[in-house]
């Protein structure tokens, strides 16, 4: 299992195709708890136990069917390798069946609102739509990893026909909002809970499109409580009917092609100035499940006690960092120690900025390259114009391209929780060349608590940093379920200049 794999898992939040008696549906929402520890000084920050994003995040399977939600995707920034695997439930909102609940209109509306509420701040300069993807040129075939590619071949034995069917699985074609080719899916379900779930993916794509691309005047065809495509898909799953499911998907494909041809989708997308986190997570989940997940075992390598021990910052935390630093589409983001590239891609997609990452571990770099390639294909499918992404291999202290981009960076992320003191000290010297106003986000402060500018430390680079201590909530990092602190250091020479002027 990997960063985004819990969305494809069984148990709570997954689709069940096993025949069961008809039941009534209600909304159940579990909210993450507030942090259980208070804000601490940098000197008191504890290093995380090295744990993996391969942690088993299974929750106990409900007694009835449920539909997974993208609301609380617990995807991760980088991959760590654990000394042990720790289980915990993933807070999520789900539509579940229950004998004691009513299938009310309110329940479905709560689900829809929750999926679209976590939106990024509007950016008037952001141009979300890819003109090429909606053009005739965008309709030409291009290389991508179809869902069917990861459920066939050597992987075929891990799947079985969906809807209780027998024989060779049948193909399902799914249209995305752009003019691009359709994606191929096999109508299968995994034999084990931790494998990719193509039926889930189809429904989640359709829901994301309905929530973000469809004009209000056409929304009833997708959202109507009785005849809407989303409700028909759920009904087909509830009664385990493949013909009904295929009919709903076919009607969706026709509706999307019609709305794209008449310009409605492009016009609606042009009016948007931001892309919400659930939407971002859906796209990143698709990329990860098709690239990293099939090869995740290759990442189970690390050197304990070195700078190559990983911990991950999860997407909701990363999105918060983007907001706190006011990162915009015309700016530059750099992730030092970028792992398989998750945060680099998230910045380019969610913010639309120029996004850089540097990683030295070979296996992680190989998978990051695969993710970057699929990222471009997925953005084309969804019709989105992301920021440019750059993934650099090697030591970020030695790579000339990284040294150069740091001079014009607006936000630099350094997950230095497990870095050695030597590496943290070496990083400080690079801050001298950063531009005024650049923000450096870290889990350990580069400025000791209580530091004051004095004559004896006048030449120290940390005198150029103005630090804010922030708090993150539970389930925001991979190594612990509780909250903690992080730091935003802004390069600001005014304090040092004021001190020097006062001594003259």
PDB file of C-alpha atoms in Angstrom, residues 34 74 96 121 127 148 158 165 282 288 314 343 477:
ATOM      1  CA  UNK A  34      -7.756  18.198  17.503  1.00  0.00           C
ATOM      2  CA  UNK A  74      -4.259  10.551   3.470  1.00  0.00           C
ATOM      3  CA  UNK A  96     -23.174   3.723   3.877  1.00  0.00           C
ATOM      4  CA  UNK A 121      -7.739  30.296  -2.454  1.00  0.00           C
ATOM      5  CA  UNK A 127      -5.609  29.879 -16.055  1.00  0.00           C
ATOM      6  CA  UNK A 148      -6.769  -1.856 -17.638  1.00  0.00           C
ATOM      7  CA  UNK A 158      -5.028 -10.577  -8.365  1.00  0.00           C
ATOM      8  CA  UNK A 165     -19.752 -12.266 -13.605  1.00  0.00           C
ATOM      9  CA  UNK A 282      -8.409  12.417  -7.142  1.00  0.00           C
ATOM     10  CA  UNK A 288       0.148   7.171  -7.899  1.00  0.00           C
ATOM     11  CA  UNK A 314       0.225  14.567   3.943  1.00  0.00           C
ATOM     12  CA  UNK A 343       4.515  17.421  -3.342  1.00  0.00           C
ATOM     13  CA  UNK A 477       2.138  13.630   9.014  1.00  0.00           C
TER      14      UNK A 477
END
